JSON list of C-alpha atoms in Angstrom, two decimals:
[
{"chain": "A", "resi": 1, "resn": "MET", "atom": "CA", "xyz": [25.91, -30.77, -84.52]},
{"chain": "A", "resi": 2, "resn": "GLU", "atom": "CA", "xyz": [28.82, -30.11, -86.85]},
{"chain": "A", "resi": 3, "resn": "ASN", "atom": "CA", "xyz": [26.47, -30.64, -89.80]},
{"chain": "A", "resi": 4, "resn": "ALA", "atom": "CA", "xyz": [24.21, -27.82, -88.67]},
{"chain": "A", "resi": 5, "resn": "VAL", "atom": "CA", "xyz": [24.06, -24.56, -90.59]},
{"chain": "A", "resi": 6, "resn": "LYS", "atom": "CA", "xyz": [27.14, -22.53, -89.59]},
{"chain": "A", "resi": 7, "resn": "ARG", "atom": "CA", "xyz": [27.47, -18.97, -88.43]},
{"chain": "A", "resi": 8, "resn": "ALA", "atom": "CA", "xyz": [30.40, -16.80, -89.44]},
{"chain": "A", "resi": 9, "resn": "GLY", "atom": "CA", "xyz": [33.48, -18.13, -87.72]},
{"chain": "A", "resi": 10, "resn": "GLY", "atom": "CA", "xyz": [32.43, -21.77, -88.02]},
{"chain": "A", "resi": 11, "resn": "ARG", "atom": "CA", "xyz": [30.04, -22.09, -85.07]},
{"chain": "A", "resi": 12, "resn": "PRO", "atom": "CA", "xyz": [26.74, -23.94, -85.45]},
{"chain": "A", "resi": 13, "resn": "ARG", "atom": "CA", "xyz": [23.53, -21.98, -84.80]},
{"chain": "A", "resi": 14, "resn": "SER", "atom": "CA", "xyz": [22.70, -24.17, -81.82]},
{"chain": "A", "resi": 15, "resn": "PHE", "atom": "CA", "xyz": [26.00, -23.42, -80.07]},
{"chain": "A", "resi": 16, "resn": "ASP", "atom": "CA", "xyz": [25.43, -22.11, -76.53]},
{"chain": "A", "resi": 17, "resn": "ARG", "atom": "CA", "xyz": [28.60, -20.26, -75.56]},
{"chain": "A", "resi": 18, "resn": "ASP", "atom": "CA", "xyz": [27.58, -19.75, -71.94]},
{"chain": "A", "resi": 19, "resn": "ALA", "atom": "CA", "xyz": [26.76, -23.42, -71.43]},
{"chain": "A", "resi": 20, "resn": "ALA", "atom": "CA", "xyz": [30.03, -24.40, -73.12]},
{"chain": "A", "resi": 21, "resn": "LEU", "atom": "CA", "xyz": [31.98, -22.09, -70.80]},
{"chain": "A", "resi": 22, "resn": "GLU", "atom": "CA", "xyz": [30.25, -23.60, -67.77]},
{"chain": "A", "resi": 23, "resn": "THR", "atom": "CA", "xyz": [31.18, -27.11, -68.91]},
{"chain": "A", "resi": 24, "resn": "ALA", "atom": "CA", "xyz": [34.78, -26.10, -69.56]},
{"chain": "A", "resi": 25, "resn": "MET", "atom": "CA", "xyz": [35.02, -24.38, -66.18]},
{"chain": "A", "resi": 26, "resn": "ARG", "atom": "CA", "xyz": [33.84, -27.49, -64.36]},
{"chain": "A", "resi": 27, "resn": "MET", "atom": "CA", "xyz": [36.29, -29.68, -66.27]},
{"chain": "A", "resi": 28, "resn": "PHE", "atom": "CA", "xyz": [39.23, -27.41, -65.42]},
{"chain": "A", "resi": 29, "resn": "TRP", "atom": "CA", "xyz": [38.00, -27.10, -61.83]},
{"chain": "A", "resi": 30, "resn": "LYS", "atom": "CA", "xyz": [37.88, -30.87, -61.44]},
{"chain": "A", "resi": 31, "resn": "HIS", "atom": "CA", "xyz": [40.98, -31.91, -63.37]},
{"chain": "A", "resi": 32, "resn": "GLY", "atom": "CA", "xyz": [43.21, -28.82, -63.54]},
{"chain": "A", "resi": 33, "resn": "TYR", "atom": "CA", "xyz": [44.50, -27.12, -66.66]},
{"chain": "A", "resi": 34, "resn": "GLU", "atom": "CA", "xyz": [46.89, -29.84, -67.76]},
{"chain": "A", "resi": 35, "resn": "GLY", "atom": "CA", "xyz": [44.47, -32.59, -66.79]},
{"chain": "A", "resi": 36, "resn": "VAL", "atom": "CA", "xyz": [42.08, -31.56, -69.59]},
{"chain": "A", "resi": 37, "resn": "SER", "atom": "CA", "xyz": [43.11, -32.07, -73.20]},
{"chain": "A", "resi": 38, "resn": "PHE", "atom": "CA", "xyz": [41.88, -30.06, -76.16]},
{"chain": "A", "resi": 39, "resn": "GLN", "atom": "CA", "xyz": [40.27, -33.22, -77.52]},
{"chain": "A", "resi": 40, "resn": "GLN", "atom": "CA", "xyz": [38.40, -33.78, -74.25]},
{"chain": "A", "resi": 41, "resn": "LEU", "atom": "CA", "xyz": [37.12, -30.23, -74.37]},
{"chain": "A", "resi": 42, "resn": "THR", "atom": "CA", "xyz": [35.76, -30.51, -77.91]},
{"chain": "A", "resi": 43, "resn": "ALA", "atom": "CA", "xyz": [34.14, -33.86, -77.05]},
{"chain": "A", "resi": 44, "resn": "ALA", "atom": "CA", "xyz": [32.51, -32.54, -73.87]},
{"chain": "A", "resi": 45, "resn": "LEU", "atom": "CA", "xyz": [31.31, -29.36, -75.57]},
{"chain": "A", "resi": 46, "resn": "GLY", "atom": "CA", "xyz": [30.02, -31.29, -78.58]},
{"chain": "A", "resi": 47, "resn": "ILE", "atom": "CA", "xyz": [31.82, -29.08, -81.09]},
{"chain": "A", "resi": 48, "resn": "GLY", "atom": "CA", "xyz": [34.77, -29.40, -83.43]},
{"chain": "A", "resi": 49, "resn": "ALA", "atom": "CA", "xyz": [38.11, -27.69, -82.95]},
{"chain": "A", "resi": 50, "resn": "PRO", "atom": "CA", "xyz": [37.31, -24.86, -85.44]},
{"chain": "A", "resi": 51, "resn": "SER", "atom": "CA", "xyz": [34.15, -24.01, -83.49]},
{"chain": "A", "resi": 52, "resn": "LEU", "atom": "CA", "xyz": [36.02, -23.95, -80.19]},
{"chain": "A", "resi": 53, "resn": "TYR", "atom": "CA", "xyz": [38.72, -21.71, -81.63]},
{"chain": "A", "resi": 54, "resn": "ALA", "atom": "CA", "xyz": [36.09, -19.39, -83.11]},
{"chain": "A", "resi": 55, "resn": "ALA", "atom": "CA", "xyz": [34.24, -19.14, -79.79]},
{"chain": "A", "resi": 56, "resn": "PHE", "atom": "CA", "xyz": [37.13, -18.87, -77.32]},
{"chain": "A", "resi": 57, "resn": "GLY", "atom": "CA", "xyz": [40.47, -18.77, -79.09]},
{"chain": "A", "resi": 58, "resn": "ASN", "atom": "CA", "xyz": [42.97, -21.32, -77.80]},
{"chain": "A", "resi": 59, "resn": "LYS", "atom": "CA", "xyz": [42.84, -23.51, -74.68]},
{"chain": "A", "resi": 60, "resn": "GLU", "atom": "CA", "xyz": [44.72, -20.95, -72.58]},
{"chain": "A", "resi": 61, "resn": "ALA", "atom": "CA", "xyz": [42.23, -18.21, -73.46]},
{"chain": "A", "resi": 62, "resn": "LEU", "atom": "CA", "xyz": [39.35, -20.55, -72.61]},
{"chain": "A", "resi": 63, "resn": "TYR", "atom": "CA", "xyz": [40.98, -21.32, -69.25]},
{"chain": "A", "resi": 64, "resn": "ARG", "atom": "CA", "xyz": [41.28, -17.62, -68.42]},
{"chain": "A", "resi": 65, "resn": "GLU", "atom": "CA", "xyz": [37.60, -17.13, -69.19]},
{"chain": "A", "resi": 66, "resn": "ALA", "atom": "CA", "xyz": [36.77, -20.17, -67.07]},
{"chain": "A", "resi": 67, "resn": "LEU", "atom": "CA", "xyz": [38.81, -18.67, -64.20]},
{"chain": "A", "resi": 68, "resn": "ASN", "atom": "CA", "xyz": [36.82, -15.45, -64.46]},
{"chain": "A", "resi": 69, "resn": "ARG", "atom": "CA", "xyz": [33.57, -17.38, -64.37]},
{"chain": "A", "resi": 70, "resn": "TYR", "atom": "CA", "xyz": [34.75, -19.40, -61.38]},
{"chain": "A", "resi": 71, "resn": "ALA", "atom": "CA", "xyz": [35.81, -16.26, -59.50]},
{"chain": "A", "resi": 72, "resn": "ASP", "atom": "CA", "xyz": [32.39, -14.70, -60.14]},
{"chain": "A", "resi": 73, "resn": "LYS", "atom": "CA", "xyz": [30.54, -17.84, -59.04]},
{"chain": "A", "resi": 74, "resn": "ARG", "atom": "CA", "xyz": [32.58, -18.26, -55.85]},
{"chain": "A", "resi": 75, "resn": "GLY", "atom": "CA", "xyz": [32.60, -14.59, -54.88]},
{"chain": "A", "resi": 76, "resn": "ALA", "atom": "CA", "xyz": [36.39, -14.27, -55.02]},
{"chain": "A", "resi": 77, "resn": "SER", "atom": "CA", "xyz": [36.14, -10.48, -55.32]},
{"chain": "A", "resi": 78, "resn": "ASP", "atom": "CA", "xyz": [33.30, -9.91, -52.84]},
{"chain": "A", "resi": 79, "resn": "LEU", "atom": "CA", "xyz": [33.96, -10.15, -49.11]},
{"chain": "A", "resi": 80, "resn": "SER", "atom": "CA", "xyz": [31.08, -7.89, -48.10]},
{"chain": "A", "resi": 81, "resn": "PHE", "atom": "CA", "xyz": [29.53, -10.77, -46.13]},
{"chain": "A", "resi": 82, "resn": "MET", "atom": "CA", "xyz": [32.33, -10.30, -43.57]},
{"chain": "A", "resi": 83, "resn": "GLU", "atom": "CA", "xyz": [31.54, -6.67, -42.85]},
{"chain": "A", "resi": 84, "resn": "GLY", "atom": "CA", "xyz": [28.87, -7.29, -40.21]},
{"chain": "A", "resi": 85, "resn": "ALA", "atom": "CA", "xyz": [31.26, -9.24, -37.99]},
{"chain": "A", "resi": 86, "resn": "ARG", "atom": "CA", "xyz": [32.14, -7.72, -34.59]},
{"chain": "A", "resi": 87, "resn": "SER", "atom": "CA", "xyz": [35.75, -8.94, -34.55]},
{"chain": "A", "resi": 88, "resn": "ALA", "atom": "CA", "xyz": [38.47, -10.21, -36.83]},
{"chain": "A", "resi": 89, "resn": "ARG", "atom": "CA", "xyz": [37.90, -13.73, -35.54]},
{"chain": "A", "resi": 90, "resn": "GLU", "atom": "CA", "xyz": [34.21, -13.63, -36.36]},
{"chain": "A", "resi": 91, "resn": "ALA", "atom": "CA", "xyz": [34.98, -12.27, -39.83]},
{"chain": "A", "resi": 92, "resn": "VAL", "atom": "CA", "xyz": [37.55, -14.97, -40.50]},
{"chain": "A", "resi": 93, "resn": "ARG", "atom": "CA", "xyz": [35.15, -17.61, -39.18]},
{"chain": "A", "resi": 94, "resn": "LEU", "atom": "CA", "xyz": [32.55, -16.51, -41.74]},
{"chain": "A", "resi": 95, "resn": "LEU", "atom": "CA", "xyz": [35.16, -16.75, -44.50]},
{"chain": "A", "resi": 96, "resn": "LEU", "atom": "CA", "xyz": [36.59, -20.13, -43.47]},
{"chain": "A", "resi": 97, "resn": "ASP", "atom": "CA", "xyz": [33.19, -21.68, -42.77]},
{"chain": "A", "resi": 98, "resn": "GLY", "atom": "CA", "xyz": [32.09, -20.63, -46.24]},
{"chain": "A", "resi": 99, "resn": "THR", "atom": "CA", "xyz": [35.32, -21.98, -47.71]},
{"chain": "A", "resi": 100, "resn": "ALA", "atom": "CA", "xyz": [34.91, -25.34, -45.99]},
{"chain": "A", "resi": 101, "resn": "SER", "atom": "CA", "xyz": [31.36, -25.68, -47.29]},
{"chain": "A", "resi": 102, "resn": "GLY", "atom": "CA", "xyz": [32.26, -24.52, -50.79]},
{"chain": "A", "resi": 103, "resn": "LEU", "atom": "CA", "xyz": [35.17, -26.94, -51.16]},
{"chain": "A", "resi": 104, "resn": "VAL", "atom": "CA", "xyz": [32.87, -29.94, -50.79]},
{"chain": "A", "resi": 105, "resn": "ASP", "atom": "CA", "xyz": [29.63, -28.44, -52.13]},
{"chain": "A", "resi": 106, "resn": "PRO", "atom": "CA", "xyz": [27.85, -31.18, -54.11]},
{"chain": "A", "resi": 107, "resn": "GLU", "atom": "CA", "xyz": [26.65, -28.51, -56.56]},
{"chain": "A", "resi": 108, "resn": "GLY", "atom": "CA", "xyz": [30.26, -27.86, -57.58]},
{"chain": "A", "resi": 109, "resn": "GLU", "atom": "CA", "xyz": [33.51, -29.76, -57.90]},
{"chain": "A", "resi": 110, "resn": "VAL", "atom": "CA", "xyz": [35.81, -30.69, -55.03]},
{"chain": "A", "resi": 111, "resn": "GLY", "atom": "CA", "xyz": [38.57, -28.21, -54.27]},
{"chain": "A", "resi": 112, "resn": "CYS", "atom": "CA", "xyz": [39.34, -24.69, -55.49]},
{"chain": "A", "resi": 113, "resn": "MET", "atom": "CA", "xyz": [40.13, -23.85, -59.10]},
{"chain": "A", "resi": 114, "resn": "LEU", "atom": "CA", "xyz": [42.28, -20.87, -58.12]},
{"chain": "A", "resi": 115, "resn": "ASN", "atom": "CA", "xyz": [44.36, -22.84, -55.63]},
{"chain": "A", "resi": 116, "resn": "THR", "atom": "CA", "xyz": [44.56, -26.32, -57.11]},
{"chain": "A", "resi": 117, "resn": "GLY", "atom": "CA", "xyz": [43.99, -25.78, -60.83]},
{"chain": "A", "resi": 118, "resn": "MET", "atom": "CA", "xyz": [47.70, -25.36, -61.59]},
{"chain": "A", "resi": 119, "resn": "ILE", "atom": "CA", "xyz": [50.04, -26.29, -58.73]},
{"chain": "A", "resi": 120, "resn": "ALA", "atom": "CA", "xyz": [52.79, -27.42, -61.11]},
{"chain": "A", "resi": 121, "resn": "ASN", "atom": "CA", "xyz": [53.04, -26.49, -64.76]},
{"chain": "A", "resi": 122, "resn": "HIS", "atom": "CA", "xyz": [55.03, -26.90, -67.95]},
{"chain": "A", "resi": 123, "resn": "PRO", "atom": "CA", "xyz": [57.52, -24.04, -68.55]},
{"chain": "A", "resi": 124, "resn": "ASP", "atom": "CA", "xyz": [55.51, -23.02, -71.62]},
{"chain": "A", "resi": 125, "resn": "LEU", "atom": "CA", "xyz": [52.62, -22.16, -69.29]},
{"chain": "A", "resi": 126, "resn": "GLU", "atom": "CA", "xyz": [54.59, -19.76, -67.10]},
{"chain": "A", "resi": 127, "resn": "GLY", "atom": "CA", "xyz": [52.41, -16.84, -68.14]},
{"chain": "A", "resi": 128, "resn": "LEU", "atom": "CA", "xyz": [49.25, -18.64, -67.10]},
{"chain": "A", "resi": 129, "resn": "ALA", "atom": "CA", "xyz": [50.84, -19.67, -63.80]},
{"chain": "A", "resi": 130, "resn": "ARG", "atom": "CA", "xyz": [51.76, -16.03, -63.15]},
{"chain": "A", "resi": 131, "resn": "ASP", "atom": "CA", "xyz": [48.17, -15.04, -63.86]},
{"chain": "A", "resi": 132, "resn": "LEU", "atom": "CA", "xyz": [46.93, -17.49, -61.21]},
{"chain": "A", "resi": 133, "resn": "ALA", "atom": "CA", "xyz": [49.52, -16.19, -58.74]},
{"chain": "A", "resi": 134, "resn": "ARG", "atom": "CA", "xyz": [48.37, -12.65, -59.49]},
{"chain": "A", "resi": 135, "resn": "ARG", "atom": "CA", "xyz": [44.74, -13.58, -58.85]},
{"chain": "A", "resi": 136, "resn": "ARG", "atom": "CA", "xyz": [45.68, -15.16, -55.51]},
{"chain": "A", "resi": 137, "resn": "ALA", "atom": "CA", "xyz": [47.67, -12.04, -54.60]},
{"chain": "A", "resi": 138, "resn": "GLN", "atom": "CA", "xyz": [44.67, -9.87, -55.43]},
{"chain": "A", "resi": 139, "resn": "PHE", "atom": "CA", "xyz": [42.52, -11.93, -53.08]},
{"chain": "A", "resi": 140, "resn": "ARG", "atom": "CA", "xyz": [45.11, -11.62, -50.29]},
{"chain": "A", "resi": 141, "resn": "ALA", "atom": "CA", "xyz": [45.15, -7.85, -50.77]},
{"chain": "A", "resi": 142, "resn": "LEU", "atom": "CA", "xyz": [41.34, -7.68, -50.74]},
{"chain": "A", "resi": 143, "resn": "LEU", "atom": "CA", "xyz": [41.23, -9.75, -47.56]},
{"chain": "A", "resi": 144, "resn": "ALA", "atom": "CA", "xyz": [43.86, -7.55, -45.90]},
{"chain": "A", "resi": 145, "resn": "ASP", "atom": "CA", "xyz": [41.84, -4.45, -46.80]},
{"chain": "A", "resi": 146, "resn": "THR", "atom": "CA", "xyz": [38.71, -6.03, -45.34]},
{"chain": "A", "resi": 147, "resn": "LEU", "atom": "CA", "xyz": [40.45, -7.09, -42.13]},
{"chain": "A", "resi": 148, "resn": "GLN", "atom": "CA", "xyz": [41.52, -3.49, -41.48]},
{"chain": "A", "resi": 149, "resn": "ARG", "atom": "CA", "xyz": [38.00, -2.95, -40.20]},
{"chain": "A", "resi": 150, "resn": "TRP", "atom": "CA", "xyz": [39.13, -4.74, -37.02]},
{"chain": "A", "resi": 151, "resn": "VAL", "atom": "CA", "xyz": [42.95, -4.63, -36.86]},
{"chain": "A", "resi": 152, "resn": "GLU", "atom": "CA", "xyz": [45.83, -2.37, -37.92]},
{"chain": "A", "resi": 153, "resn": "ARG", "atom": "CA", "xyz": [47.26, -2.64, -41.44]},
{"chain": "A", "resi": 154, "resn": "GLU", "atom": "CA", "xyz": [50.37, -4.64, -40.57]},
{"chain": "A", "resi": 155, "resn": "GLN", "atom": "CA", "xyz": [48.38, -7.19, -38.60]},
{"chain": "A", "resi": 156, "resn": "ALA", "atom": "CA", "xyz": [45.73, -7.33, -41.34]},
{"chain": "A", "resi": 157, "resn": "GLU", "atom": "CA", "xyz": [48.39, -8.20, -43.92]},
{"chain": "A", "resi": 158, "resn": "GLY", "atom": "CA", "xyz": [49.84, -10.93, -41.71]},
{"chain": "A", "resi": 159, "resn": "LEU", "atom": "CA", "xyz": [46.41, -12.36, -40.99]},
{"chain": "A", "resi": 160, "resn": "SER", "atom": "CA", "xyz": [45.55, -12.32, -44.68]},
{"chain": "A", "resi": 161, "resn": "CYS", "atom": "CA", "xyz": [48.66, -14.36, -45.52]},
{"chain": "A", "resi": 162, "resn": "PHE", "atom": "CA", "xyz": [47.85, -16.81, -42.73]},
{"chain": "A", "resi": 163, "resn": "VAL", "atom": "CA", "xyz": [44.16, -17.20, -43.61]},
{"chain": "A", "resi": 164, "resn": "THR", "atom": "CA", "xyz": [44.79, -17.67, -47.34]},
{"chain": "A", "resi": 165, "resn": "ALA", "atom": "CA", "xyz": [47.45, -20.28, -46.52]},
{"chain": "A", "resi": 166, "resn": "VAL", "atom": "CA", "xyz": [44.83, -22.12, -44.44]},
{"chain": "A", "resi": 167, "resn": "MET", "atom": "CA", "xyz": [42.35, -21.88, -47.31]},
{"chain": "A", "resi": 168, "resn": "GLN", "atom": "CA", "xyz": [44.91, -23.26, -49.77]},
{"chain": "A", "resi": 169, "resn": "GLY", "atom": "CA", "xyz": [45.70, -26.15, -47.43]},
{"chain": "A", "resi": 170, "resn": "MET", "atom": "CA", "xyz": [42.01, -26.89, -47.02]},
{"chain": "A", "resi": 171, "resn": "ALA", "atom": "CA", "xyz": [41.63, -27.01, -50.81]},
{"chain": "A", "resi": 172, "resn": "ILE", "atom": "CA", "xyz": [44.34, -29.68, -51.01]},
{"chain": "A", "resi": 173, "resn": "GLN", "atom": "CA", "xyz": [42.79, -31.62, -48.13]},
{"chain": "A", "resi": 174, "resn": "ALA", "atom": "CA", "xyz": [39.39, -31.54, -49.84]},
{"chain": "A", "resi": 175, "resn": "ARG", "atom": "CA", "xyz": [41.05, -33.02, -52.94]},
{"chain": "A", "resi": 176, "resn": "ASP", "atom": "CA", "xyz": [42.53, -35.71, -50.67]},
{"chain": "A", "resi": 177, "resn": "GLY", "atom": "CA", "xyz": [39.05, -36.67, -49.50]},
{"chain": "A", "resi": 178, "resn": "PHE", "atom": "CA", "xyz": [38.49, -34.56, -46.38]},
{"chain": "A", "resi": 179, "resn": "GLY", "atom": "CA", "xyz": [34.78, -34.10, -45.70]},
{"chain": "A", "resi": 180, "resn": "ARG", "atom": "CA", "xyz": [32.99, -31.09, -44.22]},
{"chain": "A", "resi": 181, "resn": "ASP", "atom": "CA", "xyz": [33.48, -32.23, -40.61]},
{"chain": "A", "resi": 182, "resn": "GLN", "atom": "CA", "xyz": [37.22, -32.75, -41.08]},
{"chain": "A", "resi": 183, "resn": "LEU", "atom": "CA", "xyz": [37.60, -29.36, -42.72]},
{"chain": "A", "resi": 184, "resn": "GLN", "atom": "CA", "xyz": [35.71, -27.79, -39.82]},
{"chain": "A", "resi": 185, "resn": "ILE", "atom": "CA", "xyz": [38.37, -29.11, -37.43]},
{"chain": "A", "resi": 186, "resn": "VAL", "atom": "CA", "xyz": [40.95, -27.19, -39.47]},
{"chain": "A", "resi": 187, "resn": "VAL", "atom": "CA", "xyz": [38.78, -24.07, -39.33]},
{"chain": "A", "resi": 188, "resn": "ASN", "atom": "CA", "xyz": [38.39, -24.32, -35.55]},
{"chain": "A", "resi": 189, "resn": "GLU", "atom": "CA", "xyz": [42.12, -24.74, -35.02]},
{"chain": "A", "resi": 190, "resn": "ALA", "atom": "CA", "xyz": [42.97, -21.85, -37.33]},
{"chain": "A", "resi": 191, "resn": "LEU", "atom": "CA", "xyz": [40.57, -19.52, -35.51]},
{"chain": "A", "resi": 192, "resn": "THR", "atom": "CA", "xyz": [42.57, -19.87, -32.30]},
{"chain": "A", "resi": 193, "resn": "ALA", "atom": "CA", "xyz": [45.32, -17.82, -34.01]},
{"chain": "A", "resi": 194, "resn": "VAL", "atom": "CA", "xyz": [42.97, -14.96, -34.91]},
{"chain": "A", "resi": 195, "resn": "PRO", "atom": "CA", "xyz": [42.36, -12.05, -32.48]},
{"chain": "A", "resi": 196, "resn": "ASP", "atom": "CA", "xyz": [38.90, -11.80, -30.96]},
{"chain": "A", "resi": 197, "resn": "GLU", "atom": "CA", "xyz": [38.88, -8.10, -30.09]},
{"chain": "A", "resi": 198, "resn": "VAL", "atom": "CA", "xyz": [35.84, -6.08, -31.07]},
{"chain": "A", "resi": 199, "resn": "GLY", "atom": "CA", "xyz": [36.47, -3.92, -34.15]},
{"chain": "A", "resi": 200, "resn": "ARG", "atom": "CA", "xyz": [38.68, -0.86, -33.61]}
]
């Protein structure tokens, strides 16, 4: 592939940027940021380092793009599926049931890239860690906004913190080998803490 005729910037004509981003996303999703080396990326993508730099910049820039792709694939910015629920508990059930299924979906990788992709990090990666924390905070805020359909703002914010903590714990448990049935037990227990009143 490296012997193919090159485009400007060093990329071969057969280079498929979208497919390369998908491969990189799945590697980061499965192994975390620091669990994937630059050499592993170039080998998996079938390109040399100059081609990878030309296409994505450095590894950190590639990871940010992979995070964006993951968020789009997993609907991290779209909670509209909750809006038809009659109560906060029903809405949260829809979210947690979907989370439990997604964490062990055979079409994807086990776990959650946003929650388990960088639990600990080298000090040099503090900026990237802050970006992940910001993305998680944005999801908590979106969930709180959505939950206001059924409960007051203060309760919505508390519920959002609780539900996202449950989701993060489920992501770790999925990595530890929990299956769909075991994750459902967690969902069922968590739902007992969520109000069941009909929307206000």
